[in-house]
C-alpha atoms as one frame of an Amber mdcrd trajectory, in Angstrom:
protein
   2.323  18.467 -13.717   3.997  14.748 -14.657   7.250  14.932 -15.992   7.244
  12.700 -19.540  10.448  11.152 -20.105  12.064   9.411 -23.264  13.669   6.064
 -23.884  16.537   5.617 -21.581  15.845   8.981 -19.413  15.569   8.934 -15.757
  14.186  11.433 -12.707  14.177  11.665  -9.274  10.940  10.652  -7.330  12.066
  11.125  -3.538  14.499  14.287  -4.047  11.965  16.999  -3.802   9.473  14.495
  -2.204  11.203  13.429   0.763   8.160  12.377   2.406   7.214  10.029  -0.849
   6.791   6.577   0.830   4.420   4.833  -1.938   3.748   4.815  -5.453   1.351
   3.143  -7.606   2.969   2.080 -11.069   0.204   2.262 -13.865   0.700   0.139
 -16.897  -1.712   0.579 -19.935  -1.937  -0.473 -23.743  -4.385  -1.011 -26.242
  -4.134  -3.845 -28.678  -5.275  -3.834 -32.262  -8.222  -5.643 -33.475  -7.446
  -9.112 -34.866  -9.631 -12.149 -35.932  -7.555 -14.596 -34.009  -6.898 -14.868
 -30.299  -7.715 -12.240 -27.754  -4.813 -10.386 -26.300  -3.916 -11.108 -22.457
  -0.837  -8.942 -21.473   0.580  -9.358 -18.035   2.642  -6.907 -15.623   5.299
  -8.436 -13.192   7.859  -7.089 -11.285  11.602  -7.984 -10.413  13.138  -6.915
  -6.985  16.931  -7.020  -8.039  20.204  -7.140  -5.908  23.073  -5.275  -6.676
  23.973  -8.284  -8.808  21.204  -7.276 -11.181  19.600 -10.926 -10.127  16.555
 -11.565  -7.851  17.751 -12.937  -4.368  15.225 -15.728  -4.793  12.113 -16.797
  -6.407  10.237 -14.320  -3.313  11.362 -11.437  -5.351   9.207 -12.196  -8.706
   6.259 -10.652  -8.278   3.506 -11.175 -10.927  -0.267 -12.940 -11.111   0.587
 -16.139  -9.436   2.511 -14.388  -6.802   1.071 -10.941  -6.217   3.222  -9.554
  -3.352   6.456  -9.833  -2.023   7.118 -11.401   1.347   8.533  -7.840   2.975
   5.612  -6.189   1.667   7.001  -3.665  -0.548   5.542  -4.788  -3.830   1.923
  -5.703  -4.539   0.570  -6.654  -7.796  -3.286  -5.362  -7.890  -4.775  -7.755
 -10.176  -4.827  -9.349 -13.714  -6.647  -7.299 -16.495  -7.213 -10.273 -19.031
  -8.820  -7.842 -21.776  -6.927  -4.674 -21.350 -10.579  -2.873 -22.262 -11.419
   0.360 -20.775  -9.509   3.730 -20.316  -6.614   4.624 -17.825  -4.386   1.970
 -16.330  -4.930  -1.780 -17.364  -2.482  -3.121 -14.439  -1.101  -1.722 -11.218
   1.945  -2.551  -9.420   2.312  -0.817  -5.689   5.492  -0.146  -4.214   6.053
   0.858  -0.737   9.884   2.329  -0.452  10.200   2.239   3.048   9.274  -1.784
   3.227  12.092  -2.432   0.423  15.016  -4.573   2.135  18.060  -2.750   2.026
  19.656  -5.431  -0.539  17.133  -4.645  -3.087  18.506  -1.612  -5.450  16.256
  -2.087  -8.208  12.606  -2.833  -9.125  12.135  -3.675 -12.701   8.683  -3.843
 -14.245   7.970  -5.982 -17.124   4.570  -6.427 -19.703   4.545  -9.737 -21.288
   2.078 -11.229 -23.622   0.659 -14.662 -22.553   1.041 -17.285 -24.841   2.255
 -14.939 -27.336   4.182 -17.561 -29.671   0.957 -20.050 -29.950  -1.424 -17.013
 -30.579   1.481 -15.428 -33.211   1.232 -12.160 -31.124   3.827  -9.380 -30.218
   4.404  -5.743 -29.218   4.100  -4.711 -32.783   0.359  -5.326 -32.400   0.045
  -3.358 -29.231  -0.349   0.378 -29.459  -0.267   3.371 -27.053   1.307   1.696
 -24.666   2.667   3.471 -21.264   4.155   3.094 -17.697   3.448   5.549 -15.161
   4.201   6.643 -11.732   1.780   8.053  -9.157   2.009   9.406  -5.592  -0.440
   6.937  -3.669  -1.132   9.510  -0.966  -2.365  11.964  -3.324  -2.849  10.290
  -6.589  -0.637  12.576  -8.498   1.135  11.440 -11.527   4.998  12.260 -11.006
   6.340  10.496 -14.343   5.187   8.899 -17.334   7.077   7.085 -20.319   5.015
   6.404 -23.440   6.616   3.641 -25.369   6.182   4.734 -29.031   8.800   2.416
 -31.014   7.559  -0.597 -33.250   8.306  -3.671 -31.236   7.572  -6.329 -34.178
   9.313  -9.244 -32.919   9.225  -8.597 -29.005   6.931 -10.480 -26.687   8.058
  -9.090 -23.425   8.761  -5.612 -22.487  10.957  -4.020 -19.651   8.947  -0.886
 -19.362  10.731   1.245 -16.786  12.137   0.608 -13.227  12.684   2.104  -9.836
  15.945   2.345  -8.597  17.669   3.434  -5.502  20.337   5.684  -6.607  23.625
   6.312  -4.429  21.825   5.112  -1.111  19.807   8.351  -0.932  17.133   8.782
  -3.520  14.536   6.885  -5.256  14.337   7.263  -9.165  12.753   6.188 -12.321
  14.404   5.086 -15.423  12.102   4.539 -18.705  13.628   1.406 -20.205  11.523
   0.503 -23.397  13.570  -2.698 -23.841  11.907  -5.698 -25.857  12.875  -9.318
 -25.605  11.669 -11.685 -28.112  11.572 -15.100 -25.565   8.563 -13.724 -23.626
   8.356 -14.132 -19.789  10.834 -16.806 -19.555  13.345 -15.097 -21.180  12.722
 -12.156 -18.868  12.916 -14.093 -15.515  15.916 -16.161 -16.865  17.622 -12.864
 -17.423  17.180 -11.881 -13.714  18.048 -15.458 -12.442  14.812 -17.421 -12.401
  14.244 -20.781 -14.369  10.549 -21.039 -14.933   9.511 -24.755 -15.651
């Protein structure tokens, strides 16, 4: 049975599952029907050092750079519509390949061209992040974002982090930004041009 978290809560992924090597981070949402432009939400991951910043551009994983050079994080493809049930986008993380100087992997979702299309997360409902064991497909933890994010165009859904050099944990974030992908990337040390 999966653990359901609220914003700010965390849980261990590997303490009770020492053999857990790889997880699938599933992200899902439904967008409000509008007469305007279609929504295109995009997942991304940031591999962060102790400083809270990426070590370089290779640590920013998204649709144009779908895999980390170390092979630890893989973006599994861009769902441009969000149609259908289940996970709309997926990121796989292989704990045994994460470099020793990476201590956090933050998973974000942004609305593509949100400003031009006048879109925000207040128009998105039933958003969630969940972590599954790749080997067995079992859902381990889930966080349903329930707040009204009417000014935010990007969201940090959750993060995987290496706690005390011993175990991988998951934290439910639910932190929004009004500046889209550019603002999120900049906060982690990447200037998009």
